XYZ file of C-alpha atoms in Angstrom:
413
model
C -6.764 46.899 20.953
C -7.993 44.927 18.305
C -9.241 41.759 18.323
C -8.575 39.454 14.792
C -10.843 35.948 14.269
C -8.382 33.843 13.128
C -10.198 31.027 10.556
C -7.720 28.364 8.644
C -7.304 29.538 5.783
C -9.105 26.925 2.973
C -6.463 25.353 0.527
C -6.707 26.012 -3.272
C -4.671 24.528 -4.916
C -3.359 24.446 -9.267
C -2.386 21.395 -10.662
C 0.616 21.139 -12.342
C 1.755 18.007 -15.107
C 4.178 17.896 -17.321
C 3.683 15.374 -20.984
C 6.739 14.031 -21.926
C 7.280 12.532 -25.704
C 3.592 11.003 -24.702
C 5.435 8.042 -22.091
C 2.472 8.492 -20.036
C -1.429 9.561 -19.920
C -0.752 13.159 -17.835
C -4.139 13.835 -17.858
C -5.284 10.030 -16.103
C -2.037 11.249 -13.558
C -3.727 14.632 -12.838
C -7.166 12.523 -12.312
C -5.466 10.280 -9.391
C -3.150 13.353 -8.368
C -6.594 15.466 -7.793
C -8.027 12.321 -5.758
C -4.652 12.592 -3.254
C -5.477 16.558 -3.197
C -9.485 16.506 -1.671
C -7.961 13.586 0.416
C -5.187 15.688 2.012
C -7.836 18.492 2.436
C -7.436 20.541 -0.364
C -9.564 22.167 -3.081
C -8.656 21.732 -6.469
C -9.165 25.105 -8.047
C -7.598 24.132 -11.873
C -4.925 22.605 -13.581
C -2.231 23.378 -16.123
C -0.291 20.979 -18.131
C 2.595 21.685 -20.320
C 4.168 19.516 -23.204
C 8.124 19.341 -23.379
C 10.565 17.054 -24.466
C 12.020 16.872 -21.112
C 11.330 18.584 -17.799
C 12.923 21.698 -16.947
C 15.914 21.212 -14.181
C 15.513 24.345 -12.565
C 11.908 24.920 -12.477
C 9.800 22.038 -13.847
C 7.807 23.787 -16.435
C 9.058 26.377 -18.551
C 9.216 30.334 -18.447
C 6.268 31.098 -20.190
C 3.961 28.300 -18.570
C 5.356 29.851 -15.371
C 3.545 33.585 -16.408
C 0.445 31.327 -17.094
C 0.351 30.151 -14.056
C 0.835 33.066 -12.064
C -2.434 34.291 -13.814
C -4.399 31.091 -13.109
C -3.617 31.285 -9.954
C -4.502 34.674 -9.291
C -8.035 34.237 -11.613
C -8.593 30.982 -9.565
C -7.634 32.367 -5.715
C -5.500 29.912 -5.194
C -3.248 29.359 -2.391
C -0.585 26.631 -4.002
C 0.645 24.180 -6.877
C 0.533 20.614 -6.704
C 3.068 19.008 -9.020
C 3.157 16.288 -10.804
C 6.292 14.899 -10.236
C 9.042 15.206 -7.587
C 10.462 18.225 -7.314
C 14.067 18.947 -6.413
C 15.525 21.324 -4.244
C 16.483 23.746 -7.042
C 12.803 23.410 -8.782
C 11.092 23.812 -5.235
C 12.983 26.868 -4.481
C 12.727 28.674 -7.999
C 9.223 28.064 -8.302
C 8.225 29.275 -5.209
C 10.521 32.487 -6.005
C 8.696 32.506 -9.436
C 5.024 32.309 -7.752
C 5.143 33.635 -4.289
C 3.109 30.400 -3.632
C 3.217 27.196 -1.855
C 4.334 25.009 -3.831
C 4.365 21.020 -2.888
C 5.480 18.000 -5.312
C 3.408 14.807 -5.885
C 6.071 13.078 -3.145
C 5.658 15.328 -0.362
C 1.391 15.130 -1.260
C 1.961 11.050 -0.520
C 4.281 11.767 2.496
C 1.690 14.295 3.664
C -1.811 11.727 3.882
C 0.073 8.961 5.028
C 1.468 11.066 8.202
C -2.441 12.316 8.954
C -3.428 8.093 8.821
C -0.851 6.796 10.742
C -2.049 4.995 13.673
C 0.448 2.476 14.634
C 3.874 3.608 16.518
C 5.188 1.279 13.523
C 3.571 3.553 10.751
C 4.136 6.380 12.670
C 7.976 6.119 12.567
C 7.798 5.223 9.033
C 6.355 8.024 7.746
C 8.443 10.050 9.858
C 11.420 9.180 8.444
C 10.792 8.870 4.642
C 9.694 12.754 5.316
C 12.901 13.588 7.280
C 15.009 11.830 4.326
C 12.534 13.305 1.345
C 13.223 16.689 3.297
C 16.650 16.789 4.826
C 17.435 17.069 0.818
C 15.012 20.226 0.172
C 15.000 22.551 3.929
C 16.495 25.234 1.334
C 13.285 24.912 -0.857
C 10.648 24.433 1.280
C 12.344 26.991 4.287
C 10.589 29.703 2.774
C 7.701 28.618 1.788
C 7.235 26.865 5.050
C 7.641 29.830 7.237
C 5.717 32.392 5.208
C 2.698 29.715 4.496
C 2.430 28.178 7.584
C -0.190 25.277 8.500
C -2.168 22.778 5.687
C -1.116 20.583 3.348
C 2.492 19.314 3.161
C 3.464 20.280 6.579
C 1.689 17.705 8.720
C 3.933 14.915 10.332
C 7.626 16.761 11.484
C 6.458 19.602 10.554
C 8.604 23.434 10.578
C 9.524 23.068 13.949
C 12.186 19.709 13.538
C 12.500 20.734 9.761
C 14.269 24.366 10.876
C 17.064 22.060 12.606
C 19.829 21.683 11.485
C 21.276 18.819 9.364
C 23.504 17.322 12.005
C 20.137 17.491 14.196
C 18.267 15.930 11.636
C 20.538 13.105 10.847
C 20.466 12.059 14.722
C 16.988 11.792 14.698
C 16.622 9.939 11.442
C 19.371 7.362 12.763
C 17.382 7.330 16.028
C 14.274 6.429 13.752
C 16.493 3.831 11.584
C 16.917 2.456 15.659
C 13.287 1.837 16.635
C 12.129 0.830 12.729
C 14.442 -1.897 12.918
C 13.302 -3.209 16.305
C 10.200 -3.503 15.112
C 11.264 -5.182 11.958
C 12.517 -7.611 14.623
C 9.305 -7.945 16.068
C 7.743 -8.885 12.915
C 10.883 -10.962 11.722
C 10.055 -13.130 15.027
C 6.239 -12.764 14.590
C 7.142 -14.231 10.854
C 9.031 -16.854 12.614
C 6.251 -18.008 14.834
C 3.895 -18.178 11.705
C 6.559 -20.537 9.911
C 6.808 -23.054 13.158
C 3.024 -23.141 13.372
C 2.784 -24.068 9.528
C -0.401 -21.986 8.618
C -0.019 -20.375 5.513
C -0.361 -17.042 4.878
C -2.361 -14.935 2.144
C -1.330 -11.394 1.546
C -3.901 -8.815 0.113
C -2.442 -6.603 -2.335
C -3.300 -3.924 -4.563
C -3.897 -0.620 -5.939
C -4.947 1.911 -3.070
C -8.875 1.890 -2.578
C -9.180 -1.342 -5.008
C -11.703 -2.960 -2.016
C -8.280 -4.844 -0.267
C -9.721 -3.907 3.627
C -13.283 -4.330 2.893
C -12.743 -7.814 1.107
C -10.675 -8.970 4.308
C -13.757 -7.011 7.142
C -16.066 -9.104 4.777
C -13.956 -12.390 5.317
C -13.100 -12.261 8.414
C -14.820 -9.585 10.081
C -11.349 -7.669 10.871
C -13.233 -4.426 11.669
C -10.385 -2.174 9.251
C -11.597 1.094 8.357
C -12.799 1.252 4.648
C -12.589 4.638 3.002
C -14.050 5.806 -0.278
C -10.150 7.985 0.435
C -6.630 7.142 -0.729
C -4.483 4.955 1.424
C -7.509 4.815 4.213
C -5.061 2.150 6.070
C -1.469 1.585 6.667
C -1.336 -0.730 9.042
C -0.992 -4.438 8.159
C -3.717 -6.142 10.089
C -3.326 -10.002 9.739
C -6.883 -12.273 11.219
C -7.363 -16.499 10.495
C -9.918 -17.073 7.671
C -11.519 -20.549 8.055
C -11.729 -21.906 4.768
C -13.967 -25.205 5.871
C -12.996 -28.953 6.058
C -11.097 -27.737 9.123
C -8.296 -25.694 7.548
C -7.290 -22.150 8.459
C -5.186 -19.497 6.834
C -3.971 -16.375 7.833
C -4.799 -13.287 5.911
C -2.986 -10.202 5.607
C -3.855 -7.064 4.491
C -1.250 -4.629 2.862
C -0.904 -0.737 2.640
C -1.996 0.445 -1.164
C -0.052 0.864 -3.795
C -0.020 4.118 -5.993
C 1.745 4.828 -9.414
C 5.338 6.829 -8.622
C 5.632 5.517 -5.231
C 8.219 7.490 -3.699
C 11.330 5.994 -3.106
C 11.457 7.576 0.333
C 8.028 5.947 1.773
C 9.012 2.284 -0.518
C 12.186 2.331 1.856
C 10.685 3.652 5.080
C 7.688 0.715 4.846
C 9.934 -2.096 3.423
C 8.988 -4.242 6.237
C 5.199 -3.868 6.217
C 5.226 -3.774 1.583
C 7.081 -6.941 2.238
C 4.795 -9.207 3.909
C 3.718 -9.877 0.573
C 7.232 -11.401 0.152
C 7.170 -13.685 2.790
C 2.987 -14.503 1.959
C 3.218 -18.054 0.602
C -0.402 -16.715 -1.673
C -1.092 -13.361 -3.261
C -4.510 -12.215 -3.669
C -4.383 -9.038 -6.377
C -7.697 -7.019 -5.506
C -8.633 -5.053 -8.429
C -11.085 -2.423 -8.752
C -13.092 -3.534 -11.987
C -14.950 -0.060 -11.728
C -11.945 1.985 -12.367
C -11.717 3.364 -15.984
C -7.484 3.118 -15.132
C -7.730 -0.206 -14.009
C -5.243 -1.997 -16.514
C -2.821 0.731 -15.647
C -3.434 0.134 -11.884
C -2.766 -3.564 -12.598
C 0.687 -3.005 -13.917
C 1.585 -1.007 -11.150
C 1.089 -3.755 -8.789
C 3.162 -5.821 -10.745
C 5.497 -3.326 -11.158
C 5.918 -3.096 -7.788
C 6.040 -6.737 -6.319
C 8.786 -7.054 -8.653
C 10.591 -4.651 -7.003
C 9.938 -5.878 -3.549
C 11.307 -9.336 -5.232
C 8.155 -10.690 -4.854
C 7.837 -14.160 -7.303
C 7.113 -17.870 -7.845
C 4.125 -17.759 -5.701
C 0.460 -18.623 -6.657
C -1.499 -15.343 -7.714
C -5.080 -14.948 -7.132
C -6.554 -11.709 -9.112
C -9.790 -10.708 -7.532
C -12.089 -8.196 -10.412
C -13.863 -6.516 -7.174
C -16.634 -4.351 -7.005
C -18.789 -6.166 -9.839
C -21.745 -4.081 -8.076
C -20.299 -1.074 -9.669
C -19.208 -2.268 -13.423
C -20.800 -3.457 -16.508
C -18.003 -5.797 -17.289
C -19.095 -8.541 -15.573
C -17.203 -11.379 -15.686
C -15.308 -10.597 -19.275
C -11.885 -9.208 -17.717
C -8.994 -11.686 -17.690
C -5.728 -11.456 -15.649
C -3.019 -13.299 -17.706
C -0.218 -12.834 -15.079
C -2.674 -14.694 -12.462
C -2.962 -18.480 -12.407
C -6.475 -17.648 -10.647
C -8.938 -15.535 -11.633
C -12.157 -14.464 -10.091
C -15.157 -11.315 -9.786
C -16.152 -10.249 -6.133
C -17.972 -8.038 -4.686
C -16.889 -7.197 -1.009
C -20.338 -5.333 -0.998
C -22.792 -7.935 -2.234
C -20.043 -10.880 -0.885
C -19.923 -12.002 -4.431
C -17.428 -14.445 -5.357
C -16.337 -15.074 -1.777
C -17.156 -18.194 -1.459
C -15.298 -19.209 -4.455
C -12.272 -17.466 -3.231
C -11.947 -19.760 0.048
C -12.424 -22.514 -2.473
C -9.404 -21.428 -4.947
C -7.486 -20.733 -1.653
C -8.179 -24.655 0.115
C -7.455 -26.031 -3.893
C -3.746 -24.045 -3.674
C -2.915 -25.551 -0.091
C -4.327 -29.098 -0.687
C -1.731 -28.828 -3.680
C 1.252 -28.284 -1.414
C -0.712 -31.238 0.683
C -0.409 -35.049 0.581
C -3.263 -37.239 1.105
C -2.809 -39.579 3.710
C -5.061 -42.791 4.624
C -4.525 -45.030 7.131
C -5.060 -46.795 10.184
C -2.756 -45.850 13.457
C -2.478 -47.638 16.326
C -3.920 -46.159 19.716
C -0.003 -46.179 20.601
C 0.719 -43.595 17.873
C -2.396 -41.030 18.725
C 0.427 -38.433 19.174
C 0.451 -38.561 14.932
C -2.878 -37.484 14.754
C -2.493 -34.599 17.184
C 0.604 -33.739 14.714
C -2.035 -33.964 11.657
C -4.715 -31.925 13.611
C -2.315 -28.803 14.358
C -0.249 -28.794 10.996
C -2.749 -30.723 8.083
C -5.903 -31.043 7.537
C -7.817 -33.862 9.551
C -10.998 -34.978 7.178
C -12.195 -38.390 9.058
C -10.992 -40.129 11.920
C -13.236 -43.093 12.811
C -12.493 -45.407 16.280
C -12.275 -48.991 15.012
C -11.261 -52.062 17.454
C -7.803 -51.929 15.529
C -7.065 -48.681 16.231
C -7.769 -45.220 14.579
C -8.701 -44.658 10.512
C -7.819 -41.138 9.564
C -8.312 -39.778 6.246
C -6.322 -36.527 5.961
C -4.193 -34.267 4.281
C -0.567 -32.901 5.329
C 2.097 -30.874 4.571
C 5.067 -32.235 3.020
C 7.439 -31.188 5.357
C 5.868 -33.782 8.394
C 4.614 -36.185 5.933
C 7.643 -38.519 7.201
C 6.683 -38.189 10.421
C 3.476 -39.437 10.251
């Protein structure tokens, strides 16, 4: 009998981009697209882009590109395509006819790092069903390719097993899924609810993926989040206090990264963890001022909050990693009102963050001074858990406090 070593077999992978009428910089999207490749684990062996005036509906690039490819993958050994774009059923199916390939689309790339860092039950539901609902679409066009090609990239999470179900199967689990994702949108509705009674305000971290959000909160607050030279290194929301000095607290929030062409699927599927930067009463837009794509990472973010409806609230843009740039302090945000150049590294600019951030809230603040009687001590206790107390000074008539409150109990005391 014979006895085979089985080793896993390395990933090698094409890319594939298509330029259309020049809307957007293909070769910058191949740049990040490569990045999400070595992150998943695979080994970018070459890439291929085509110019069209539109891309093909039945297989993404066109007949002779496809013969080009065929060679480049054979000169390159490669074991798969990565494109560009999302891929439909029709394209999936016909290209991997075409190539005799794996073939996996920019979507199911996304889909596929975000189910291997998934710690939390929370994110690990999430991603589970944006890939369900990206694949419950394609099981004709990535059947094949799934059986014959086995383990690596694109078939972590559900994997072949649930995907060879069939439909009815698979829309009882993702309505099982839909279940337990919104119980624990309940949890953080009421969690959100708790926050609002206590009055502290919250600051959500948001930003490009590996812009410095996780290491600028670790550096504030000592939250212990993994930081990752790697794409989308967290997914998990972590939330800590950050005392900002003269004995006022907020709470800050990180957020999972954002990337250009989000997919719908995973935008749906992790509405209720993209949205605590709706319900943040501050955003703080980290920026990585090393990144030669930065502007275009900057409208992304924007592009985004304004699809999660997020608006009308103070923005703080942070230019981080001023250890790594030569533009030092020149770049301007003029969708911020704040501006600012940090280093989570160095702790550069830190200070003056907490500053900007106790400014904002003494804004929304009124300045109270006056003297209460001993009978009305229960106001100060009011003004220590909700303002922020500055003096209070025992006098024979009673108690002088010099402080600053929120508008909402400013009657009350």
């Amino acid at each position: 009998m014979n006895i085979y070593e089985l080793k896993e077999q390395e990933e090698r992978v094409i890319l594939v981009g298509v330029q259309v009428n020049d809307s957007e910089l293909v070769e910058e999207s191949l740049d990040e697209l490569s990045e999400l490749a070595k992150t998943a684990g695979a080994t970018v062996a070459g890439r291929l882009i085509q110019n069209r005036e539109h891309i093909h509906p039945a297989t993404y690039i066109g007949k002779g590109k496809i013969l080009e490819l065929k060679e480049l993958l054979w000169e390159m050994d490669a074991t798969g395509i990565v494109c560009d774009d999302e891929l439909s059923s029709v394209q999936l199916s016909h290209l991997e006819e075409e190539l005799g390939c794996k073939v996996i689309d920019r979507t199911l790339l996304i889909l596929d790092i975000f189910a291997s860092r998934a710690v939390s039950s929370e994110g690990k539901i999430q991603v589970e069903l944006a890939q369900l609902k990206y694949r419950a679409s394609r099981l004709v066009g990535l059947r094949n390719s799934l059986s014959r090609l086995g383990g690596g990239i694109g078939t972590r999470g559900p994997g072949e097993k649930k995907l060879e179900m069939d439909r009815r199967l698979i829309r009882e689990r993702i309505s099982r899924l839909k279940r337990e994702l919104k119980e624990v949108e309940q949890h953080r509705e009421r969690i959100r609810s708790q926050r609002k009674q206590s009055r502290m305000k919250v600051a959500a971290l948001v930003g490009y993926t590996s812009a410095g959000k996780s290491s600028i909160e670790n550096a504030l607050t000592d939250a212990g989040i993994l930081e990752d030279a790697m794409l989308f290194s967290t997914l998990d929301t972590t939330t800590r206090a950050l005392e900002l000095g003269k004995k006022q607290q907020i709470l800050l929030t990180d957020t999972v990264g954002f990337i250009r062409k989000l997919p719908h699927h995973l935008i749906e599927a992790f509405k209720s963890t993209l949205e605590e930067a709706k319900y943040a009463d501050i955003i703080i837009h980290v920026v990585d001022a090393s990144n030669s794509q930065m502007d275009t990472q900057m409208h992304v973010v924007y592009d985004t909050l304004r699809q999660l409806g997020v608006e009308g609230k103070p923005i703080i843009t942070l230019f981080n990693k001023q250890d790594q740039t030569l533009d030092k302090g020149t770049l301007r945000d003029f969708q911020a009102d704040y501006t600012l150049y940090t280093s989570a590294k160095t702790g550069q600019g830190l200070e003056e963050l907490k500053a900007v951030l106790l400014e904002i809230l003494q804004k929304e603040q009124i300045y109270v001074e006056r003297l209460y009687s001993f009978t009305e001590a229960g106001k100060i206790q009011l003004i220590r858990q909700n303002g922020q107390l500055l003096e209070e000074e025992y006098v024979p008539e009673g108690i002088a406090v010099k402080a600053y409150v929120p508008k909402e109990i400013y009657s009350k005391v």
